[in-house]
Amino acid sequence: MLSRRVIACLDVAGGKVVKGIRFQSLVAMGDPAALASKYEADGADEIVFLNIAAASEDPRALLDTVRRAAELLSIPLTVGGGISSLAQIEGMLLSGADKVTINSAAFSQPSLFSEAAERFGSQCIVASIDAQRDRAGWTVYSRGGRARTGLDATRWAAECTERGAGEILITSIDRDGTRRGYDLELTGKVIEAVRVPVVASGGAGEVAHVLEVLGKGDADAALVAGILHDGTCSVREIKTAMRNADIPVRWAA
């Protein structure tokens, strides 16, 4: 079994890491590059920068932040938020990002996955999917969870990989921000539907939730944000618990 990954996610706006509730009442928490470096030192396997101001900011505004972080990091850096063209993907990769996430743009131009994979390699193209449970299963939403697409999450995940995405980042809208734990059923359905690594996101409230999704849930990686930022736990504590639970881990205290 491959080692499971713990990924620290930083929401970025205006060149700063921000924290808020449903992207509102945002409070600046520090410099993205410095915080990313701190999480690497604590044992994070990867870092994700999510540009939550993509709708109002020029995507190029994030490039300097990516460059500064890439100079400090030796672990993979993924960047997402508002990326909608091959030129933007290239800009992020040339600035030092190892992977980019594609979300809303894929619904209007699904060929972006295949074009990006052909040009840059599928290993650096991540399909980011936000899904909410309904009577039939889970429906995909775009534009930060505001627009219902009508697409089934597992079918869309499979299509994204067929088109060239090399990884799936699946976020449960129902669990996001609740700290009640990841949606194991949703994550499991997506894992069954694809043959690429699946990253679980949304709902982490304590170390036990990360162990659950990486162990019982069988996810390849867990995205963690709030509980790291507010000091509820550290990457070091998560990875030590993973080792004690016999979950394959790349780093332990």
PDB file of C-alpha atoms in Angstrom:
ATOM      1  CA  MET A   1       0.000   0.000   0.000  1.00  0.00           C
ATOM      2  CA  LEU A   2       1.297   3.459  -0.891  1.00  0.00           C
ATOM      3  CA  SER A   3       1.826   5.974   1.884  1.00  0.00           C
ATOM      4  CA  ARG A   4      -1.161   8.161   2.619  1.00  0.00           C
ATOM      5  CA  ARG A   5      -0.707  11.912   2.270  1.00  0.00           C
ATOM      6  CA  VAL A   6      -1.667  14.779   4.555  1.00  0.00           C
ATOM      7  CA  ILE A   7      -2.194  17.956   2.529  1.00  0.00           C
ATOM      8  CA  ALA A   8      -2.366  21.407   4.099  1.00  0.00           C
ATOM      9  CA  CYS A   9      -4.759  23.751   2.296  1.00  0.00           C
ATOM     10  CA  LEU A  10      -4.348  27.526   2.441  1.00  0.00           C
ATOM     11  CA  ASP A  11      -7.105  29.859   1.227  1.00  0.00           C
ATOM     12  CA  VAL A  12      -5.468  32.846  -0.433  1.00  0.00           C
ATOM     13  CA  ALA A  13      -6.844  36.289  -1.301  1.00  0.00           C
ATOM     14  CA  GLY A  14      -4.985  39.498  -1.980  1.00  0.00           C
ATOM     15  CA  GLY A  15      -1.648  37.797  -1.471  1.00  0.00           C
ATOM     16  CA  LYS A  16      -2.527  36.718   2.077  1.00  0.00           C
ATOM     17  CA  VAL A  17      -3.783  33.544   3.725  1.00  0.00           C
ATOM     18  CA  VAL A  18      -7.324  34.286   4.900  1.00  0.00           C
ATOM     19  CA  LYS A  19      -9.823  32.637   7.173  1.00  0.00           C
ATOM     20  CA  GLY A  20     -13.556  33.211   7.276  1.00  0.00           C
ATOM     21  CA  ILE A  21     -16.954  31.573   7.299  1.00  0.00           C
ATOM     22  CA  ARG A  22     -18.193  30.520   3.860  1.00  0.00           C
ATOM     23  CA  PHE A  23     -15.694  32.926   2.320  1.00  0.00           C
ATOM     24  CA  GLN A  24     -17.249  35.863   4.206  1.00  0.00           C
ATOM     25  CA  SER A  25     -15.821  38.117   6.966  1.00  0.00           C
ATOM     26  CA  LEU A  26     -12.328  37.210   5.856  1.00  0.00           C
ATOM     27  CA  VAL A  27      -9.440  37.828   8.229  1.00  0.00           C
ATOM     28  CA  ALA A  28      -5.813  37.858   7.070  1.00  0.00           C
ATOM     29  CA  MET A  29      -3.746  35.195   8.832  1.00  0.00           C
ATOM     30  CA  GLY A  30      -0.300  35.613   7.317  1.00  0.00           C
ATOM     31  CA  ASP A  31       1.967  35.174   4.345  1.00  0.00           C
ATOM     32  CA  PRO A  32       1.199  32.103   2.193  1.00  0.00           C
ATOM     33  CA  ALA A  33       4.840  31.237   1.521  1.00  0.00           C
ATOM     34  CA  ALA A  34       5.813  31.474   5.185  1.00  0.00           C
ATOM     35  CA  LEU A  35       2.854  29.399   6.390  1.00  0.00           C
ATOM     36  CA  ALA A  36       3.387  26.793   3.670  1.00  0.00           C
ATOM     37  CA  SER A  37       7.019  26.476   4.746  1.00  0.00           C
ATOM     38  CA  LYS A  38       5.909  26.076   8.364  1.00  0.00           C
ATOM     39  CA  TYR A  39       3.544  23.250   7.453  1.00  0.00           C
ATOM     40  CA  GLU A  40       6.260  21.524   5.448  1.00  0.00           C
ATOM     41  CA  ALA A  41       8.577  21.677   8.457  1.00  0.00           C
ATOM     42  CA  ASP A  42       5.784  20.093  10.505  1.00  0.00           C
ATOM     43  CA  GLY A  43       5.557  17.177   8.074  1.00  0.00           C
ATOM     44  CA  ALA A  44       2.938  18.071   5.446  1.00  0.00           C
ATOM     45  CA  ASP A  45       3.276  15.972   2.286  1.00  0.00           C
ATOM     46  CA  GLU A  46       1.852  18.649   0.009  1.00  0.00           C
ATOM     47  CA  ILE A  47       0.516  22.193   0.054  1.00  0.00           C
ATOM     48  CA  VAL A  48      -2.567  23.526  -1.752  1.00  0.00           C
ATOM     49  CA  PHE A  49      -3.143  27.215  -2.443  1.00  0.00           C
ATOM     50  CA  LEU A  50      -6.793  27.921  -3.205  1.00  0.00           C
ATOM     51  CA  ASN A  51      -7.406  31.376  -4.668  1.00  0.00           C
ATOM     52  CA  ILE A  52     -10.814  32.149  -3.183  1.00  0.00           C
ATOM     53  CA  ALA A  53     -10.760  35.643  -4.693  1.00  0.00           C
ATOM     54  CA  ALA A  54     -10.463  34.298  -8.243  1.00  0.00           C
ATOM     55  CA  ALA A  55     -13.803  35.820  -9.256  1.00  0.00           C
ATOM     56  CA  SER A  56     -12.626  39.342  -8.436  1.00  0.00           C
ATOM     57  CA  GLU A  57      -8.848  39.114  -8.862  1.00  0.00           C
ATOM     58  CA  ASP A  58      -6.718  38.689 -11.932  1.00  0.00           C
ATOM     59  CA  PRO A  59      -5.403  35.069 -11.762  1.00  0.00           C
ATOM     60  CA  ARG A  60      -1.951  36.467 -12.495  1.00  0.00           C
ATOM     61  CA  ALA A  61      -1.999  38.119  -9.075  1.00  0.00           C
ATOM     62  CA  LEU A  62      -1.332  34.717  -7.548  1.00  0.00           C
ATOM     63  CA  LEU A  63       1.807  34.076  -9.589  1.00  0.00           C
ATOM     64  CA  ASP A  64       4.141  36.027  -7.305  1.00  0.00           C
ATOM     65  CA  THR A  65       2.820  34.145  -4.276  1.00  0.00           C
ATOM     66  CA  VAL A  66       3.400  30.842  -6.065  1.00  0.00           C
ATOM     67  CA  ARG A  67       6.950  31.855  -7.003  1.00  0.00           C
ATOM     68  CA  ARG A  68       7.865  32.820  -3.452  1.00  0.00           C
ATOM     69  CA  ALA A  69       6.404  29.633  -2.002  1.00  0.00           C
ATOM     70  CA  ALA A  70       8.068  27.408  -4.604  1.00  0.00           C
ATOM     71  CA  GLU A  71      11.451  28.864  -3.664  1.00  0.00           C
ATOM     72  CA  LEU A  72      10.953  27.715  -0.073  1.00  0.00           C
ATOM     73  CA  LEU A  73       9.226  24.369  -0.551  1.00  0.00           C
ATOM     74  CA  SER A  74      10.632  20.974  -1.408  1.00  0.00           C
ATOM     75  CA  ILE A  75       7.218  19.267  -1.302  1.00  0.00           C
ATOM     76  CA  PRO A  76       4.617  19.473  -4.101  1.00  0.00           C
ATOM     77  CA  LEU A  77       2.593  22.668  -4.405  1.00  0.00           C
ATOM     78  CA  THR A  78      -0.877  22.601  -5.976  1.00  0.00           C
ATOM     79  CA  VAL A  79      -2.670  25.780  -7.022  1.00  0.00           C
ATOM     80  CA  GLY A  80      -6.355  26.231  -7.809  1.00  0.00           C
ATOM     81  CA  GLY A  81      -9.104  28.796  -8.129  1.00  0.00           C
ATOM     82  CA  GLY A  82     -10.216  30.479 -11.337  1.00  0.00           C
ATOM     83  CA  ILE A  83      -7.882  28.568 -13.652  1.00  0.00           C
ATOM     84  CA  SER A  84      -9.618  28.341 -17.004  1.00  0.00           C
ATOM     85  CA  SER A  85      -7.043  28.177 -19.804  1.00  0.00           C
ATOM     86  CA  LEU A  86      -3.876  26.449 -20.936  1.00  0.00           C
ATOM     87  CA  ALA A  87      -2.056  29.781 -20.639  1.00  0.00           C
ATOM     88  CA  GLN A  88      -3.035  30.105 -16.979  1.00  0.00           C
ATOM     89  CA  ILE A  89      -2.007  26.521 -16.262  1.00  0.00           C
ATOM     90  CA  GLU A  90       1.338  27.126 -17.939  1.00  0.00           C
ATOM     91  CA  GLY A  91       1.827  30.313 -15.936  1.00  0.00           C
ATOM     92  CA  MET A  92       1.276  28.511 -12.641  1.00  0.00           C
ATOM     93  CA  LEU A  93       3.586  25.637 -13.568  1.00  0.00           C
ATOM     94  CA  LEU A  94       6.321  27.967 -14.786  1.00  0.00           C
ATOM     95  CA  SER A  95       6.002  29.929 -11.540  1.00  0.00           C
ATOM     96  CA  GLY A  96       6.758  26.793  -9.552  1.00  0.00           C
ATOM     97  CA  ALA A  97       3.478  24.971  -9.001  1.00  0.00           C
ATOM     98  CA  ASP A  98       3.663  21.199  -9.390  1.00  0.00           C
ATOM     99  CA  LYS A  99      -0.055  20.694 -10.002  1.00  0.00           C
ATOM    100  CA  VAL A 100      -3.121  22.788 -10.792  1.00  0.00           C
ATOM    101  CA  THR A 101      -6.754  22.138 -10.010  1.00  0.00           C
ATOM    102  CA  ILE A 102      -9.515  22.664 -12.541  1.00  0.00           C
ATOM    103  CA  ASN A 103     -13.095  23.054 -11.374  1.00  0.00           C
ATOM    104  CA  SER A 104     -15.726  25.404 -12.822  1.00  0.00           C
ATOM    105  CA  ALA A 105     -13.984  25.936 -16.174  1.00  0.00           C
ATOM    106  CA  ALA A 106     -14.342  22.249 -17.006  1.00  0.00           C
ATOM    107  CA  PHE A 107     -18.133  22.472 -17.319  1.00  0.00           C
ATOM    108  CA  SER A 108     -18.012  24.946 -20.181  1.00  0.00           C
ATOM    109  CA  GLN A 109     -14.877  23.479 -21.744  1.00  0.00           C
ATOM    110  CA  PRO A 110     -14.436  19.826 -20.702  1.00  0.00           C
ATOM    111  CA  SER A 111     -11.731  19.438 -23.350  1.00  0.00           C
ATOM    112  CA  LEU A 112      -9.484  21.500 -21.057  1.00  0.00           C
ATOM    113  CA  PHE A 113      -8.583  18.305 -19.205  1.00  0.00           C
ATOM    114  CA  SER A 114      -7.446  16.449 -22.315  1.00  0.00           C
ATOM    115  CA  GLU A 115      -5.682  19.469 -23.777  1.00  0.00           C
ATOM    116  CA  ALA A 116      -3.877  20.188 -20.500  1.00  0.00           C
ATOM    117  CA  ALA A 117      -2.936  16.547 -19.971  1.00  0.00           C
ATOM    118  CA  GLU A 118      -1.561  16.276 -23.500  1.00  0.00           C
ATOM    119  CA  ARG A 119       0.496  19.435 -23.144  1.00  0.00           C
ATOM    120  CA  PHE A 120       1.683  19.235 -19.532  1.00  0.00           C
ATOM    121  CA  GLY A 121       1.080  15.632 -18.459  1.00  0.00           C
ATOM    122  CA  SER A 122      -1.853  14.195 -16.513  1.00  0.00           C
ATOM    123  CA  GLN A 123       0.248  13.985 -13.342  1.00  0.00           C
ATOM    124  CA  CYS A 124      -0.105  17.734 -12.805  1.00  0.00           C
ATOM    125  CA  ILE A 125      -3.813  18.079 -13.649  1.00  0.00           C
ATOM    126  CA  VAL A 126      -6.237  17.696 -10.745  1.00  0.00           C
ATOM    127  CA  ALA A 127     -10.018  17.627 -11.166  1.00  0.00           C
ATOM    128  CA  SER A 128     -11.552  19.484  -8.222  1.00  0.00           C
ATOM    129  CA  ILE A 129     -15.157  18.407  -7.609  1.00  0.00           C
ATOM    130  CA  ASP A 130     -17.605  19.934  -5.129  1.00  0.00           C
ATOM    131  CA  ALA A 131     -20.546  17.611  -4.471  1.00  0.00           C
ATOM    132  CA  GLN A 132     -23.709  17.702  -2.399  1.00  0.00           C
ATOM    133  CA  ARG A 133     -25.959  14.800  -1.502  1.00  0.00           C
ATOM    134  CA  ASP A 134     -29.450  14.588  -2.978  1.00  0.00           C
ATOM    135  CA  ARG A 135     -32.039  11.837  -3.286  1.00  0.00           C
ATOM    136  CA  ALA A 136     -30.276  10.140  -6.182  1.00  0.00           C
ATOM    137  CA  GLY A 137     -26.730  10.365  -4.831  1.00  0.00           C
ATOM    138  CA  TRP A 138     -24.380  13.341  -5.075  1.00  0.00           C
ATOM    139  CA  THR A 139     -24.720  16.253  -7.472  1.00  0.00           C
ATOM    140  CA  VAL A 140     -21.790  18.365  -8.639  1.00  0.00           C
ATOM    141  CA  TYR A 141     -21.815  22.113  -8.033  1.00  0.00           C
ATOM    142  CA  SER A 142     -19.620  24.769  -9.621  1.00  0.00           C
ATOM    143  CA  ARG A 143     -18.641  28.360  -8.779  1.00  0.00           C
ATOM    144  CA  GLY A 144     -17.759  27.669  -5.165  1.00  0.00           C
ATOM    145  CA  GLY A 145     -20.812  25.511  -4.539  1.00  0.00           C
ATOM    146  CA  ARG A 146     -23.282  28.119  -5.785  1.00  0.00           C
ATOM    147  CA  ALA A 147     -24.297  26.672  -9.164  1.00  0.00           C
ATOM    148  CA  ARG A 148     -25.931  23.253  -9.519  1.00  0.00           C
ATOM    149  CA  THR A 149     -24.682  21.429 -12.618  1.00  0.00           C
ATOM    150  CA  GLY A 150     -27.031  18.433 -12.500  1.00  0.00           C
ATOM    151  CA  LEU A 151     -24.073  16.078 -13.024  1.00  0.00           C
ATOM    152  CA  ASP A 152     -23.603  12.977 -10.882  1.00  0.00           C
ATOM    153  CA  ALA A 153     -20.379  13.260  -8.883  1.00  0.00           C
ATOM    154  CA  THR A 154     -19.100   9.738  -9.514  1.00  0.00           C
ATOM    155  CA  ARG A 155     -19.853   9.864 -13.235  1.00  0.00           C
ATOM    156  CA  TRP A 156     -18.230  13.278 -13.528  1.00  0.00           C
ATOM    157  CA  ALA A 157     -15.141  12.051 -11.658  1.00  0.00           C
ATOM    158  CA  ALA A 158     -14.835   9.137 -14.076  1.00  0.00           C
ATOM    159  CA  GLU A 159     -15.241  11.454 -17.072  1.00  0.00           C
ATOM    160  CA  CYS A 160     -12.608  13.840 -15.761  1.00  0.00           C
ATOM    161  CA  THR A 161     -10.076  11.020 -15.506  1.00  0.00           C
ATOM    162  CA  GLU A 162     -11.035   9.633 -18.900  1.00  0.00           C
ATOM    163  CA  ARG A 163     -10.316  13.078 -20.308  1.00  0.00           C
ATOM    164  CA  GLY A 164      -6.893  13.194 -18.659  1.00  0.00           C
ATOM    165  CA  ALA A 165      -7.095  14.313 -15.027  1.00  0.00           C
ATOM    166  CA  GLY A 166      -4.455  12.486 -13.004  1.00  0.00           C
ATOM    167  CA  GLU A 167      -6.015  13.056  -9.582  1.00  0.00           C
ATOM    168  CA  ILE A 168      -9.421  13.802  -8.064  1.00  0.00           C
ATOM    169  CA  LEU A 169      -9.999  16.267  -5.222  1.00  0.00           C
ATOM    170  CA  ILE A 170     -13.493  15.546  -3.923  1.00  0.00           C
ATOM    171  CA  THR A 171     -15.073  18.018  -1.506  1.00  0.00           C
ATOM    172  CA  SER A 172     -18.299  17.295   0.356  1.00  0.00           C
ATOM    173  CA  ILE A 173     -20.347  20.489   0.455  1.00  0.00           C
ATOM    174  CA  ASP A 174     -22.493  18.933   3.191  1.00  0.00           C
ATOM    175  CA  ARG A 175     -19.494  18.378   5.450  1.00  0.00           C
ATOM    176  CA  ASP A 176     -17.340  21.375   4.527  1.00  0.00           C
ATOM    177  CA  GLY A 177     -16.800  23.580   7.571  1.00  0.00           C
ATOM    178  CA  THR A 178     -18.910  21.376   9.857  1.00  0.00           C
ATOM    179  CA  ARG A 179     -15.963  19.540  11.461  1.00  0.00           C
ATOM    180  CA  ARG A 180     -18.137  16.394  11.638  1.00  0.00           C
ATOM    181  CA  GLY A 181     -15.713  14.299   9.632  1.00  0.00           C
ATOM    182  CA  TYR A 182     -15.258  13.544   5.948  1.00  0.00           C
ATOM    183  CA  ASP A 183     -18.080  12.017   3.905  1.00  0.00           C
ATOM    184  CA  LEU A 184     -16.752   8.453   3.733  1.00  0.00           C
ATOM    185  CA  GLU A 185     -19.573   7.232   1.519  1.00  0.00           C
ATOM    186  CA  LEU A 186     -19.038   9.923  -1.110  1.00  0.00           C
ATOM    187  CA  THR A 187     -15.273   9.440  -1.024  1.00  0.00           C
ATOM    188  CA  GLY A 188     -15.692   5.681  -1.355  1.00  0.00           C
ATOM    189  CA  LYS A 189     -17.999   5.985  -4.355  1.00  0.00           C
ATOM    190  CA  VAL A 190     -15.500   8.214  -6.154  1.00  0.00           C
ATOM    191  CA  ILE A 191     -12.625   5.838  -5.341  1.00  0.00           C
ATOM    192  CA  GLU A 192     -14.629   2.979  -6.879  1.00  0.00           C
ATOM    193  CA  ALA A 193     -15.309   5.033 -10.015  1.00  0.00           C
ATOM    194  CA  VAL A 194     -11.733   6.037 -10.892  1.00  0.00           C
ATOM    195  CA  ARG A 195      -8.253   4.589 -11.141  1.00  0.00           C
ATOM    196  CA  VAL A 196      -6.307   7.657 -10.065  1.00  0.00           C
ATOM    197  CA  PRO A 197      -5.502   8.979  -6.572  1.00  0.00           C
ATOM    198  CA  VAL A 198      -8.421  10.502  -4.675  1.00  0.00           C
ATOM    199  CA  VAL A 199      -8.009  13.330  -2.152  1.00  0.00           C
ATOM    200  CA  ALA A 200     -10.795  13.712   0.418  1.00  0.00           C
ATOM    201  CA  SER A 201     -11.830  17.204   1.475  1.00  0.00           C
ATOM    202  CA  GLY A 202     -14.426  18.787   3.722  1.00  0.00           C
ATOM    203  CA  GLY A 203     -15.280  18.044   7.331  1.00  0.00           C
ATOM    204  CA  ALA A 204     -12.046  17.449   9.246  1.00  0.00           C
ATOM    205  CA  GLY A 205     -12.587  18.381  12.882  1.00  0.00           C
ATOM    206  CA  GLU A 206     -10.039  16.259  14.713  1.00  0.00           C
ATOM    207  CA  VAL A 207      -7.188  13.826  14.171  1.00  0.00           C
ATOM    208  CA  ALA A 208      -9.566  10.851  14.295  1.00  0.00           C
ATOM    209  CA  HIS A 209     -11.402  12.098  11.215  1.00  0.00           C
ATOM    210  CA  VAL A 210      -8.192  12.102   9.174  1.00  0.00           C
ATOM    211  CA  LEU A 211      -7.337   8.582  10.358  1.00  0.00           C
ATOM    212  CA  GLU A 212     -10.850   7.442   9.429  1.00  0.00           C
ATOM    213  CA  VAL A 213     -10.774   8.704   5.842  1.00  0.00           C
ATOM    214  CA  LEU A 214      -7.220   7.473   5.196  1.00  0.00           C
ATOM    215  CA  GLY A 215      -7.770   4.129   6.900  1.00  0.00           C
ATOM    216  CA  LYS A 216     -11.362   2.935   6.726  1.00  0.00           C
ATOM    217  CA  GLY A 217     -12.200   5.391   3.939  1.00  0.00           C
ATOM    218  CA  ASP A 218      -9.212   4.288   1.851  1.00  0.00           C
ATOM    219  CA  ALA A 219      -8.551   7.766   0.445  1.00  0.00           C
ATOM    220  CA  ASP A 220      -5.077   8.379  -0.948  1.00  0.00           C
ATOM    221  CA  ALA A 221      -4.829  11.733   0.804  1.00  0.00           C
ATOM    222  CA  ALA A 222      -6.707  14.028   3.172  1.00  0.00           C
ATOM    223  CA  LEU A 223      -6.982  17.785   2.729  1.00  0.00           C
ATOM    224  CA  VAL A 224      -6.775  19.618   6.059  1.00  0.00           C
ATOM    225  CA  ALA A 225      -7.266  23.332   6.666  1.00  0.00           C
ATOM    226  CA  GLY A 226      -9.075  24.884   9.631  1.00  0.00           C
ATOM    227  CA  ILE A 227      -7.903  22.500  12.332  1.00  0.00           C
ATOM    228  CA  LEU A 228      -4.308  23.264  11.387  1.00  0.00           C
ATOM    229  CA  HIS A 229      -4.777  27.023  11.138  1.00  0.00           C
ATOM    230  CA  ASP A 230      -6.475  27.397  14.526  1.00  0.00           C
ATOM    231  CA  GLY A 231      -4.133  25.008  16.324  1.00  0.00           C
ATOM    232  CA  THR A 232      -6.680  22.266  17.039  1.00  0.00           C
ATOM    233  CA  CYS A 233      -3.997  19.834  15.926  1.00  0.00           C
ATOM    234  CA  SER A 234      -0.779  19.793  13.924  1.00  0.00           C
ATOM    235  CA  VAL A 235       0.441  17.785  10.961  1.00  0.00           C
ATOM    236  CA  ARG A 236       2.968  16.223  13.331  1.00  0.00           C
ATOM    237  CA  GLU A 237       0.180  14.995  15.606  1.00  0.00           C
ATOM    238  CA  ILE A 238      -1.818  13.637  12.664  1.00  0.00           C
ATOM    239  CA  LYS A 239       1.137  11.736  11.273  1.00  0.00           C
ATOM    240  CA  THR A 240       2.138  10.320  14.634  1.00  0.00           C
ATOM    241  CA  ALA A 241      -1.418   9.044  15.048  1.00  0.00           C
ATOM    242  CA  MET A 242      -1.291   7.557  11.542  1.00  0.00           C
ATOM    243  CA  ARG A 243       1.873   5.667  12.418  1.00  0.00           C
ATOM    244  CA  ASN A 244       0.311   4.390  15.645  1.00  0.00           C
ATOM    245  CA  ALA A 245      -2.764   3.247  13.690  1.00  0.00           C
ATOM    246  CA  ASP A 246      -0.579   1.386  11.155  1.00  0.00           C
ATOM    247  CA  ILE A 247      -1.620   3.665   8.307  1.00  0.00           C
ATOM    248  CA  PRO A 248       1.252   3.951   5.803  1.00  0.00           C
ATOM    249  CA  VAL A 249       2.800   7.363   6.344  1.00  0.00           C
ATOM    250  CA  ARG A 250       5.683   9.222   4.711  1.00  0.00           C
ATOM    251  CA  TRP A 251       6.755  11.032   7.853  1.00  0.00           C
ATOM    252  CA  ALA A 252       6.275  10.558  11.553  1.00  0.00           C
ATOM    253  CA  ALA A 253       7.520  12.229  14.701  1.00  0.00           C
TER     254      ALA A 253
END
